[in-house]
Amino acid sequence: MASEDITKLAESLAKTTVGGGQLSFKGQSLKLNTAEDAEEVIKQIEEFDGLEALRLEGNTVGVEAAKVIAKALEKKSELKRCHWSDMFTGRLRSEIPPALISLGDALIAAGAQLVELDLSDNAFGPDGVRGFEALLKSPACYTLQELKLNNCGMGIGGGKILAAALKECHRKSSAQGKPLALKIFVAGRNRLENDGATALAEAFGIIGTLEEVHMPQNGINHPGITALAQAFAINPLLKVINLNDNTFTEKGAVAMADTLKALRQIEVINFGDCLVRSKGAVAIADAVKEGLHKLKELNLSFCEIKRDAALTVAEAIEDKTELEKLDLNGNCLGEEVCEQLHEILEGFNMASVLGSLSDDEGEEDDDEEEEEDEDEEEEEEEEQQQLKERGAEEQESLTPKKIIDSQASTPVPSPPVDVATFLAFPSPEKLLRLGPKCSVLIAQQTDTSDVEKVVTTLLRISSVFKDEAPVKTAVHETTDALMKKAFSSATFNSDAFISNLLVHMGLLKSEEKIKTVPSLYGILMTLNHMVQQDYFPKSLAPVLSAFALDSCGQYETLSWFGKTGVC
């Protein structure tokens, strides 16, 4: 290492900040290629007692330097936060995975329990996800609360690998009694598209603890948006949803609006540049009007929203006392409607929350434009699907064989289905893939002292009912194991169970807004079996008789109900 390089490195390291358990080399433009280059960094890491946070942003770390830094980290068991964004500037993409593997292995060896992992702005592509896949699955990430992977170019393949790793982490951590409780997820500008987003949605549905999700600019269309919406509904603590610059259209917007009605903690909604259009905007406005009392920011800018829909959005925020910003810029309103928006908000004493309308596109008179755009969008999605299918093989081929072993360069196998996966996104296939012990597994993992959980689990099981022998048998056996355990428990409130079940079936009204099952077929067929079993308290039959009469007449195969007068 040249003397002038050593001098420059020493000057940079003099700027290193230390405090509160944090060692920061942020923004020092260090070029750490070899073990010798990293000597001073290693020294500071080794001499830092109680290291809890390490900032390496704004530097560039090579493979050899990463190995020796990793060696120093093997003794840092108290490390909780890794701020490692933008730390591979100028590196070949082939250098990043082995560097990440070294650093990840060190954290595992140290017995660290991470709270935050930030690898944003490292253009590692799907290969790079392989580099920290083992870390995500390890005990070091069982405690992870914040995962930030913005602008990494993961693509569909990387998104799927990431989703599988998160599900595996949740499965392993749950087995140890402390499930992964991820709060913040950031993955903007990653070209995830529908398949990547759908894979991550399945992981989100299993995790269930998210508070912030940031996934802007990912080329996601309504199938992926709908999958995310379904997953968000199972994350009741969500405060921030940022899906800016994806493509909702009406289908995605309506699905997301339905989810928003079920969420109580939402503070920020950023659907700007998402093409929600007028019908989607009205659906979102309805969700806002019905609840979301903690809402602070609503961004529907550049969404091709027209006059009436924009006015509906404005009227929906009347009682949102926490609202700080409403962004409707870049839509198709016209000067008159812009003035009307100001007047409406002034009437609510909320004029200050309306953002600039300087980029308004002006009022459109041709209603046929929206239909034409829908046709164009469908064609665009078909083209994107073709590109995606062609690109899947290309993405898989990006991993150089000399960097990652042959196992890592093969396509990702479908992860085994576990109970959490089935309950988050139930399907007949997933129930059967749980195997012959599915009934025991689901019963074991359901807290039968919690009536709401028992009802939810029963509805998920019954939703996959089919009049086909394997599926029908699996549903019946799983129902029997769950309900036999519940009814035999001294702490189980049978009356509360029936009441709660009827509410979810839409047969009994509730003071709270409860989302009812879309179809009664599965649950009625399951009840028909359940009430004939010895474990079912016959005293509950009159209650079912009073409420289920109108619902099961259309199903001729409900034999028990027919015989007993319940139907």
Coordinates of C-alpha atoms in Angstrom, one line a residue:
M1 CA 0.0 0.0 0.0
A2 CA 1.6 3.3 -1.1
S3 CA 2.5 5.8 1.7
E4 CA 0.2 8.5 0.2
D5 CA -2.7 5.9 0.3
I6 CA -2.0 5.2 4.0
T7 CA -2.0 8.9 4.7
K8 CA -5.3 9.4 2.9
L9 CA -6.8 6.4 4.8
A10 CA -5.6 7.8 8.1
E11 CA -7.1 11.2 7.4
S12 CA -10.4 9.5 6.5
L13 CA -10.4 7.4 9.6
A14 CA -9.8 10.5 11.7
K15 CA -13.3 11.4 10.7
T16 CA -14.7 8.2 12.2
T17 CA -17.5 8.8 14.7
V18 CA -18.0 6.8 17.8
G19 CA -20.9 7.1 20.2
G20 CA -23.9 5.3 21.7
G21 CA -22.5 1.9 20.8
Q22 CA -22.1 3.0 17.1
L23 CA -18.9 3.0 15.0
S24 CA -19.3 4.9 11.8
F25 CA -17.2 5.1 8.7
K26 CA -20.1 6.6 6.8
G27 CA -19.3 8.6 3.6
Q28 CA -15.5 8.4 3.9
S29 CA -15.0 7.0 0.4
L30 CA -12.7 4.3 1.7
K31 CA -11.4 1.9 -1.0
L32 CA -10.9 -1.3 0.8
N33 CA -9.5 -3.9 -1.6
T34 CA -7.1 -6.0 0.3
A35 CA -6.6 -7.1 3.9
E36 CA -3.9 -4.5 4.2
D37 CA -6.3 -1.7 3.1
A38 CA -8.7 -2.7 5.9
E39 CA -6.2 -2.9 8.7
E40 CA -7.2 0.4 10.4
V41 CA -10.9 -0.4 10.0
I42 CA -10.4 -3.8 11.6
K43 CA -8.4 -2.2 14.5
Q44 CA -11.1 0.2 15.3
I45 CA -13.7 -2.6 15.2
E46 CA -11.7 -4.9 17.4
E47 CA -11.0 -2.1 20.0
F48 CA -14.6 -1.1 20.2
D49 CA -16.2 -2.6 23.2
G50 CA -20.0 -3.1 23.1
L51 CA -20.3 -2.5 19.4
E52 CA -24.0 -2.3 18.6
A53 CA -24.1 -0.5 15.2
L54 CA -21.6 -0.5 12.4
R55 CA -22.0 2.1 9.5
L56 CA -20.1 1.3 6.3
E57 CA -22.2 3.4 3.9
G58 CA -20.5 5.3 1.2
N59 CA -17.3 3.2 1.0
T60 CA -16.3 0.3 -1.3
V61 CA -15.4 -3.1 0.2
G62 CA -13.8 -5.8 -1.9
V63 CA -13.8 -9.6 -1.3
E64 CA -10.5 -9.8 0.5
A65 CA -11.2 -6.8 2.7
A66 CA -14.7 -8.2 3.5
K67 CA -13.1 -11.4 4.7
V68 CA -10.8 -9.8 7.3
I69 CA -13.5 -7.3 8.4
A70 CA -15.7 -10.4 8.9
K71 CA -13.1 -12.0 11.1
A72 CA -13.1 -9.0 13.3
L73 CA -16.9 -9.1 13.6
E74 CA -16.9 -12.7 14.7
K75 CA -16.4 -11.5 18.3
K76 CA -19.0 -8.8 18.2
S77 CA -22.0 -10.6 19.7
E78 CA -23.7 -7.3 20.7
L79 CA -24.0 -6.0 17.2
K80 CA -27.6 -5.2 16.4
R81 CA -27.6 -2.7 13.5
C82 CA -25.7 -3.1 10.2
H83 CA -25.9 0.1 8.1
W84 CA -24.3 -1.3 5.0
S85 CA -25.9 0.5 2.1
D86 CA -23.8 1.8 -0.8
M87 CA -20.7 -0.1 0.3
F88 CA -19.8 -1.8 -3.0
T89 CA -19.4 1.3 -5.3
G90 CA -17.4 0.4 -8.4
R91 CA -17.3 -3.3 -7.7
L92 CA -18.0 -6.0 -10.2
R93 CA -21.3 -7.7 -9.5
S94 CA -19.5 -11.0 -9.1
E95 CA -17.6 -9.6 -6.1
I96 CA -20.6 -8.7 -4.0
P97 CA -22.1 -12.2 -3.1
P98 CA -18.9 -13.6 -1.6
A99 CA -18.3 -10.4 0.3
L100 CA -21.8 -10.6 1.8
I101 CA -21.4 -14.3 2.5
S102 CA -18.3 -13.6 4.6
L103 CA -19.9 -10.8 6.5
G104 CA -23.1 -12.8 7.1
D105 CA -21.2 -15.9 8.3
A106 CA -19.3 -13.7 10.8
L107 CA -22.6 -12.4 12.3
I108 CA -23.9 -15.9 12.6
A109 CA -20.7 -17.1 14.2
A110 CA -20.7 -14.2 16.7
G111 CA -24.2 -15.0 17.8
A112 CA -25.4 -11.5 17.0
Q113 CA -29.1 -10.7 17.2
L114 CA -29.8 -8.1 14.5
V115 CA -32.5 -5.5 14.8
E116 CA -31.7 -3.7 11.5
L117 CA -30.1 -4.7 8.3
D118 CA -29.7 -2.1 5.5
L119 CA -28.2 -3.2 2.2
S120 CA -29.8 -0.5 0.1
D121 CA -28.2 1.0 -3.0
N122 CA -26.0 -2.0 -3.6
A123 CA -26.7 -3.1 -7.2
F124 CA -26.2 -6.8 -6.5
G125 CA -29.2 -8.2 -8.4
P126 CA -30.6 -11.7 -7.7
D127 CA -27.1 -13.0 -7.2
G128 CA -26.6 -10.7 -4.2
V129 CA -29.7 -12.0 -2.4
R130 CA -28.0 -15.4 -2.4
G131 CA -25.1 -13.7 -0.6
F132 CA -27.2 -12.9 2.5
E133 CA -29.8 -15.7 2.2
A134 CA -28.1 -17.9 4.9
L135 CA -27.9 -14.9 7.2
L136 CA -31.7 -14.2 6.9
K137 CA -32.5 -17.8 7.7
S138 CA -30.2 -17.9 10.7
P139 CA -30.8 -17.1 14.4
A140 CA -28.9 -13.8 13.9
C141 CA -32.1 -12.5 12.1
Y142 CA -34.8 -14.1 14.3
T143 CA -34.9 -10.7 16.1
L144 CA -34.9 -8.6 12.9
Q145 CA -37.2 -5.6 12.9
E146 CA -36.0 -3.5 10.0
L147 CA -35.0 -4.9 6.6
K148 CA -34.0 -2.3 4.0
L149 CA -33.1 -3.4 0.4
N150 CA -33.9 -0.3 -1.6
N151 CA -32.5 0.0 -5.2
C152 CA -30.7 -3.3 -5.3
G153 CA -32.0 -4.6 -8.6
M154 CA -33.2 -7.9 -7.1
G155 CA -35.6 -8.7 -9.9
I156 CA -38.3 -11.4 -9.8
G157 CA -35.8 -14.1 -9.0
G158 CA -34.2 -12.2 -6.1
G159 CA -37.7 -11.3 -4.7
K160 CA -38.6 -15.0 -4.6
I161 CA -35.4 -16.0 -2.9
L162 CA -35.9 -13.2 -0.4
A163 CA -39.5 -14.3 0.3
A164 CA -38.5 -17.9 0.8
A165 CA -35.7 -16.8 3.3
L166 CA -38.1 -14.7 5.3
K167 CA -40.6 -17.5 5.5
E168 CA -37.9 -19.9 6.6
C169 CA -36.7 -17.4 9.2
H170 CA -40.3 -17.1 10.6
R171 CA -40.7 -20.9 10.6
K172 CA -37.5 -21.5 12.5
S173 CA -37.9 -18.6 14.9
S174 CA -41.5 -19.7 15.6
A175 CA -40.3 -23.1 16.5
Q176 CA -38.2 -21.5 19.2
G177 CA -41.1 -19.6 20.6
K178 CA -40.1 -16.2 19.4
P179 CA -41.5 -15.6 15.8
L180 CA -39.8 -13.1 13.5
A181 CA -41.6 -9.8 14.1
L182 CA -40.4 -7.7 11.2
K183 CA -41.7 -4.1 11.4
I184 CA -40.2 -2.2 8.5
F185 CA -39.7 -3.5 5.0
V186 CA -38.1 -1.4 2.3
A187 CA -37.6 -2.7 -1.3
G188 CA -38.2 0.1 -3.8
R189 CA -36.7 0.1 -7.3
N190 CA -36.1 -3.6 -7.5
R191 CA -38.0 -4.7 -10.6
L192 CA -40.0 -7.2 -8.5
E193 CA -43.0 -7.1 -10.8
N194 CA -46.1 -9.3 -10.1
D195 CA -44.3 -12.6 -9.3
G196 CA -41.8 -11.1 -7.0
A197 CA -44.4 -9.0 -5.2
T198 CA -46.7 -12.0 -4.9
A199 CA -44.0 -14.1 -3.3
L200 CA -43.2 -11.4 -0.8
A201 CA -46.9 -10.9 -0.1
E202 CA -47.1 -14.6 1.0
A203 CA -44.2 -13.9 3.4
F204 CA -45.9 -10.8 4.7
G205 CA -49.1 -12.7 5.4
I206 CA -47.2 -15.2 7.5
I207 CA -45.2 -12.6 9.4
G208 CA -48.2 -10.4 10.3
T209 CA -46.3 -7.7 12.3
L210 CA -45.4 -5.2 9.6
E211 CA -45.8 -1.5 10.4
E212 CA -44.2 0.0 7.3
V213 CA -43.9 -1.3 3.8
H214 CA -42.1 0.7 1.1
M215 CA -42.1 -0.9 -2.4
P216 CA -42.2 2.0 -4.9
Q217 CA -41.1 1.6 -8.6
N218 CA -41.3 -2.1 -8.9
G219 CA -43.4 -2.6 -12.1
I220 CA -46.2 -4.2 -10.1
N221 CA -49.6 -4.5 -11.8
H222 CA -53.0 -5.3 -10.3
P223 CA -52.3 -9.1 -9.7
G224 CA -49.3 -8.2 -7.5
I225 CA -51.1 -5.3 -5.9
T226 CA -54.1 -7.5 -5.0
A227 CA -51.8 -10.1 -3.5
L228 CA -50.1 -7.4 -1.4
A229 CA -53.5 -6.0 -0.3
Q230 CA -54.5 -9.5 0.9
A231 CA -51.3 -9.7 2.9
F232 CA -51.6 -6.2 4.4
A233 CA -55.0 -7.2 5.7
I234 CA -53.2 -9.7 7.9
N235 CA -50.9 -7.0 9.3
P236 CA -53.1 -5.0 11.5
L237 CA -50.3 -2.8 12.8
L238 CA -49.5 -1.2 9.4
K239 CA -48.9 2.5 9.6
V240 CA -47.2 3.3 6.3
I241 CA -47.9 1.9 2.8
N242 CA -45.8 3.3 0.0
L243 CA -46.4 1.7 -3.4
N244 CA -45.6 4.9 -5.4
D245 CA -45.1 4.4 -9.2
N246 CA -46.6 1.0 -9.6
T247 CA -49.8 0.2 -11.7
F248 CA -52.9 -0.4 -9.6
T249 CA -55.7 0.3 -12.1
E250 CA -59.2 0.0 -10.8
K251 CA -58.8 -3.7 -9.8
G252 CA -55.8 -3.1 -7.7
A253 CA -57.2 0.0 -6.2
V254 CA -60.4 -1.6 -5.1
A255 CA -58.5 -4.5 -3.6
M256 CA -56.3 -2.1 -1.6
A257 CA -59.4 -0.1 -0.6
D258 CA -61.0 -3.2 0.9
T259 CA -57.9 -3.8 2.9
L260 CA -57.7 -0.2 4.1
K261 CA -61.2 -0.6 5.6
A262 CA -59.8 -3.3 7.9
L263 CA -56.7 -1.4 9.1
R264 CA -56.9 0.9 12.0
Q265 CA -53.3 2.3 12.4
I266 CA -52.7 3.7 8.9
E267 CA -50.9 7.1 8.9
V268 CA -49.4 7.3 5.5
I269 CA -50.8 6.2 2.1
N270 CA -48.6 6.8 -0.9
F271 CA -50.3 5.6 -4.1
G272 CA -48.9 8.5 -6.2
D273 CA -48.3 7.7 -9.9
C274 CA -50.1 4.4 -9.5
L275 CA -52.9 4.9 -12.1
V276 CA -55.7 4.2 -9.7
R277 CA -58.0 6.3 -12.0
S278 CA -61.4 7.7 -10.9
K279 CA -63.1 4.5 -9.9
G280 CA -60.1 3.4 -7.8
A281 CA -59.9 6.8 -6.2
V282 CA -63.6 6.7 -5.2
A283 CA -63.0 3.2 -3.6
I284 CA -60.1 4.6 -1.7
A285 CA -62.1 7.6 -0.6
D286 CA -64.8 5.4 0.7
A287 CA -62.2 3.5 2.8
V288 CA -60.8 6.8 4.1
K289 CA -64.3 8.1 5.0
E290 CA -65.2 5.0 6.9
G291 CA -62.2 5.0 9.2
L292 CA -58.4 5.7 9.1
H293 CA -58.7 8.4 11.8
K294 CA -54.9 8.4 12.3
L295 CA -54.3 9.3 8.6
K296 CA -51.6 11.9 8.2
E297 CA -50.8 11.8 4.5
L298 CA -52.7 10.7 1.4
N299 CA -50.9 10.8 -1.9
L300 CA -53.0 10.1 -5.0
S301 CA -51.0 12.4 -7.4
F302 CA -50.5 11.6 -11.1
C303 CA -53.2 8.9 -11.0
E304 CA -55.5 10.0 -13.9
I305 CA -58.2 11.0 -11.5
K306 CA -61.0 13.2 -12.9
R307 CA -63.2 15.9 -11.4
D308 CA -65.9 14.0 -9.5
A309 CA -63.6 11.5 -8.1
A310 CA -61.2 14.1 -6.8
L311 CA -64.0 16.0 -5.1
T312 CA -65.1 12.7 -3.5
V313 CA -61.6 12.3 -2.1
A314 CA -61.6 15.8 -0.7
E315 CA -65.0 15.3 1.0
A316 CA -63.8 12.0 2.5
I317 CA -61.2 13.7 4.7
E318 CA -63.6 15.9 6.5
D319 CA -63.1 14.4 10.0
K320 CA -59.4 13.4 9.6
T321 CA -58.1 15.7 12.2
E322 CA -54.5 14.3 12.0
L323 CA -54.2 14.8 8.3
E324 CA -51.2 16.9 7.3
K325 CA -51.1 16.5 3.5
L326 CA -53.4 15.6 0.7
D327 CA -51.7 15.3 -2.7
L328 CA -53.9 15.4 -5.8
N329 CA -51.4 17.0 -8.1
G330 CA -50.9 15.9 -11.7
N331 CA -54.5 14.6 -12.2
C332 CA -57.1 15.6 -14.8
L333 CA -59.1 18.3 -12.9
G334 CA -59.1 21.6 -14.6
E335 CA -58.9 25.1 -13.0
E336 CA -62.5 25.1 -11.9
V337 CA -62.2 21.8 -10.0
C338 CA -58.9 22.9 -8.4
E339 CA -60.8 25.9 -7.0
Q340 CA -63.6 23.7 -5.8
L341 CA -61.1 21.5 -3.9
H342 CA -59.8 24.6 -2.1
E343 CA -63.3 25.7 -1.3
I344 CA -64.3 22.2 0.1
L345 CA -61.2 22.0 2.3
E346 CA -61.6 25.6 3.5
G347 CA -65.1 24.6 4.6
F348 CA -63.4 21.9 6.8
N349 CA -60.8 24.4 7.9
M350 CA -58.2 22.2 6.3
A351 CA -57.1 24.2 3.3
S352 CA -53.5 24.0 4.4
V353 CA -53.3 20.2 3.9
L354 CA -53.9 20.4 0.1
G355 CA -50.6 20.2 -1.7
S356 CA -49.7 22.0 -4.9
L357 CA -51.8 21.5 -8.0
S358 CA -49.3 23.1 -10.3
D359 CA -48.9 20.0 -12.5
D360 CA -52.6 19.5 -13.1
E361 CA -53.3 18.0 -16.5
G362 CA -56.5 19.9 -17.1
E363 CA -60.1 18.6 -17.4
E364 CA -60.6 15.8 -19.9
D365 CA -63.9 15.7 -21.8
D366 CA -63.5 12.5 -23.6
D367 CA -64.7 9.6 -21.4
E368 CA -63.5 7.1 -24.0
E369 CA -59.9 7.8 -23.1
E370 CA -60.2 5.7 -20.0
E371 CA -61.5 2.7 -21.9
E372 CA -58.7 3.0 -24.4
D373 CA -56.1 3.2 -21.6
E374 CA -57.5 0.0 -20.1
D375 CA -57.1 -1.8 -23.5
E376 CA -53.5 -0.4 -23.7
E377 CA -52.8 -1.5 -20.2
E378 CA -54.0 -5.1 -20.9
E379 CA -51.8 -5.2 -23.9
E380 CA -48.9 -3.9 -21.9
E381 CA -49.4 -6.5 -19.2
E382 CA -49.4 -9.3 -21.8
E383 CA -46.2 -7.9 -23.2
Q384 CA -44.7 -7.7 -19.7
Q385 CA -45.7 -11.3 -18.9
Q386 CA -43.9 -12.4 -22.1
L387 CA -40.8 -10.4 -21.2
K388 CA -40.9 -11.8 -17.6
E389 CA -41.0 -15.4 -18.8
R390 CA -38.1 -14.7 -21.2
G391 CA -36.3 -12.9 -18.4
A392 CA -36.6 -15.6 -15.8
E393 CA -34.0 -17.7 -17.4
E394 CA -31.8 -14.7 -18.0
Q395 CA -31.9 -13.8 -14.3
E396 CA -31.1 -17.4 -13.3
S397 CA -28.0 -17.3 -15.6
L398 CA -26.6 -14.2 -14.0
T399 CA -24.9 -16.1 -11.1
P400 CA -21.3 -16.9 -12.1
K401 CA -20.5 -20.6 -11.2
K402 CA -17.1 -19.7 -9.8
I403 CA -18.7 -17.4 -7.1
I404 CA -21.6 -19.4 -5.8
D405 CA -21.6 -23.2 -5.6
S406 CA -23.7 -25.3 -8.0
Q407 CA -26.5 -25.7 -5.5
A408 CA -26.9 -21.9 -5.2
S409 CA -27.0 -21.5 -9.0
T410 CA -29.9 -23.9 -9.5
P411 CA -33.5 -22.6 -9.6
V412 CA -35.0 -22.0 -6.3
P413 CA -37.2 -25.1 -5.3
S414 CA -40.7 -24.4 -4.0
P415 CA -40.4 -24.1 -0.3
P416 CA -42.1 -26.7 1.8
V417 CA -45.6 -25.7 3.0
D418 CA -46.0 -25.1 6.7
V419 CA -49.0 -24.3 8.8
A420 CA -48.4 -20.6 8.8
T421 CA -48.2 -20.6 5.0
F422 CA -51.4 -22.5 4.6
L423 CA -53.4 -20.3 7.0
A424 CA -52.1 -17.1 5.4
F425 CA -53.0 -18.2 1.9
P426 CA -55.2 -21.3 2.1
S427 CA -55.7 -23.6 -0.9
P428 CA -56.6 -27.3 -1.3
E429 CA -53.1 -28.0 -2.7
K430 CA -51.3 -26.5 0.3
L431 CA -53.5 -28.4 2.8
L432 CA -52.7 -31.7 1.0
R433 CA -49.0 -30.8 0.9
L434 CA -48.9 -30.4 4.6
G435 CA -49.1 -34.2 4.6
P436 CA -51.0 -36.8 6.7
K437 CA -50.2 -35.0 9.9
C438 CA -51.8 -31.7 8.8
S439 CA -54.7 -32.1 11.2
V440 CA -52.4 -32.6 14.2
L441 CA -50.1 -29.8 13.1
I442 CA -52.8 -27.2 12.7
A443 CA -54.5 -28.1 16.0
Q444 CA -51.2 -28.0 17.9
Q445 CA -50.4 -24.5 16.5
T446 CA -53.8 -23.0 17.2
D447 CA -54.3 -21.3 20.6
T448 CA -57.8 -22.7 21.4
S449 CA -58.1 -20.4 24.4
D450 CA -58.5 -17.6 21.9
V451 CA -62.0 -17.9 20.3
E452 CA -61.2 -15.5 17.5
K453 CA -58.2 -17.6 16.4
V454 CA -60.2 -20.7 16.5
V455 CA -62.9 -19.1 14.3
T456 CA -60.3 -17.7 11.9
T457 CA -58.6 -21.0 11.6
L458 CA -61.8 -23.0 11.0
L459 CA -62.8 -20.5 8.3
R460 CA -59.5 -20.8 6.6
I461 CA -59.7 -24.6 6.7
S462 CA -63.3 -24.7 5.4
S463 CA -62.6 -22.2 2.6
V464 CA -60.7 -24.9 0.7
F465 CA -63.4 -27.5 0.9
K466 CA -64.1 -29.5 -2.3
D467 CA -66.4 -32.4 -2.9
E468 CA -63.3 -34.5 -3.9
A469 CA -62.3 -37.3 -1.6
P470 CA -58.7 -36.3 -0.7
V471 CA -59.6 -32.6 -0.1
K472 CA -62.9 -33.4 1.7
T473 CA -61.2 -35.9 4.0
A474 CA -58.3 -33.5 4.8
V475 CA -60.8 -30.7 5.6
H476 CA -62.9 -33.0 7.8
E477 CA -59.9 -34.5 9.7
T478 CA -58.3 -31.1 10.3
T479 CA -61.6 -29.7 11.5
D480 CA -62.1 -32.6 13.8
A481 CA -58.7 -32.3 15.4
L482 CA -59.1 -28.5 15.9
M483 CA -62.6 -28.5 17.2
K484 CA -62.2 -31.6 19.4
K485 CA -59.3 -29.8 21.1
A486 CA -61.3 -26.6 21.5
F487 CA -64.5 -28.1 22.8
S488 CA -62.6 -30.3 25.2
S489 CA -60.8 -27.3 26.8
A490 CA -62.2 -26.0 30.0
T491 CA -61.3 -22.4 29.0
F492 CA -63.0 -22.5 25.6
N493 CA -66.2 -20.4 25.5
S494 CA -68.5 -22.3 23.1
D495 CA -71.2 -19.7 23.1
A496 CA -68.7 -17.0 22.1
F497 CA -67.4 -19.3 19.4
I498 CA -70.8 -19.7 17.8
S499 CA -71.5 -16.0 18.0
N500 CA -68.2 -15.0 16.5
L501 CA -68.5 -17.6 13.8
L502 CA -72.0 -16.3 12.8
V503 CA -70.6 -12.8 12.6
H504 CA -67.9 -13.8 10.2
M505 CA -70.5 -15.7 8.2
G506 CA -72.5 -12.5 7.9
L507 CA -75.5 -14.0 9.7
L508 CA -75.1 -11.9 12.8
K509 CA -74.4 -8.2 13.0
S510 CA -71.5 -6.8 15.0
E511 CA -70.7 -3.3 16.3
E512 CA -67.3 -3.7 14.9
K513 CA -66.7 -3.8 11.1
I514 CA -65.9 -7.4 10.4
K515 CA -65.0 -8.8 7.0
T516 CA -67.3 -11.7 6.2
V517 CA -66.4 -14.8 4.2
P518 CA -67.0 -14.4 0.5
S519 CA -68.8 -17.7 0.2
L520 CA -70.7 -19.8 2.8
Y521 CA -70.4 -23.1 0.9
G522 CA -67.2 -24.3 2.5
I523 CA -68.1 -23.4 6.1
L524 CA -71.7 -24.8 5.7
M525 CA -70.4 -28.1 4.3
T526 CA -67.8 -28.2 7.1
L527 CA -70.4 -27.5 9.8
N528 CA -72.6 -30.2 8.3
H529 CA -69.8 -32.6 9.1
M530 CA -68.8 -31.1 12.4
V531 CA -72.2 -31.1 14.1
Q532 CA -72.5 -34.9 13.6
Q533 CA -69.4 -35.6 15.6
D534 CA -69.5 -36.6 19.3
Y535 CA -67.3 -33.7 20.4
F536 CA -69.9 -31.1 19.1
P537 CA -72.2 -29.8 22.0
K538 CA -75.7 -30.6 20.8
S539 CA -76.9 -27.6 22.9
L540 CA -75.5 -25.4 20.3
A541 CA -77.8 -26.8 17.5
P542 CA -80.8 -24.4 18.3
V543 CA -78.5 -21.4 17.8
L544 CA -77.4 -22.7 14.4
S545 CA -81.1 -23.4 13.6
A546 CA -82.0 -19.8 14.3
F547 CA -79.4 -18.2 12.1
A548 CA -78.4 -20.7 9.4
L549 CA -81.9 -21.5 8.0
D550 CA -81.9 -19.0 5.2
S551 CA -78.3 -19.8 4.2
C552 CA -78.2 -23.5 3.7
G553 CA -81.4 -24.2 1.7
Q554 CA -79.5 -23.9 -1.5
Y555 CA -77.2 -26.8 -0.6
E556 CA -79.1 -30.1 -0.9
T557 CA -76.3 -32.1 0.5
L558 CA -76.5 -30.6 4.0
S559 CA -77.9 -33.9 5.4
W560 CA -77.6 -33.3 9.1
F561 CA -79.1 -29.9 9.0
G562 CA -82.0 -31.3 7.1
K563 CA -82.7 -34.1 9.5
T564 CA -82.5 -32.0 12.6
G565 CA -84.5 -29.1 11.3
V566 CA -81.6 -26.7 11.2
C567 CA -82.2 -26.4 7.5

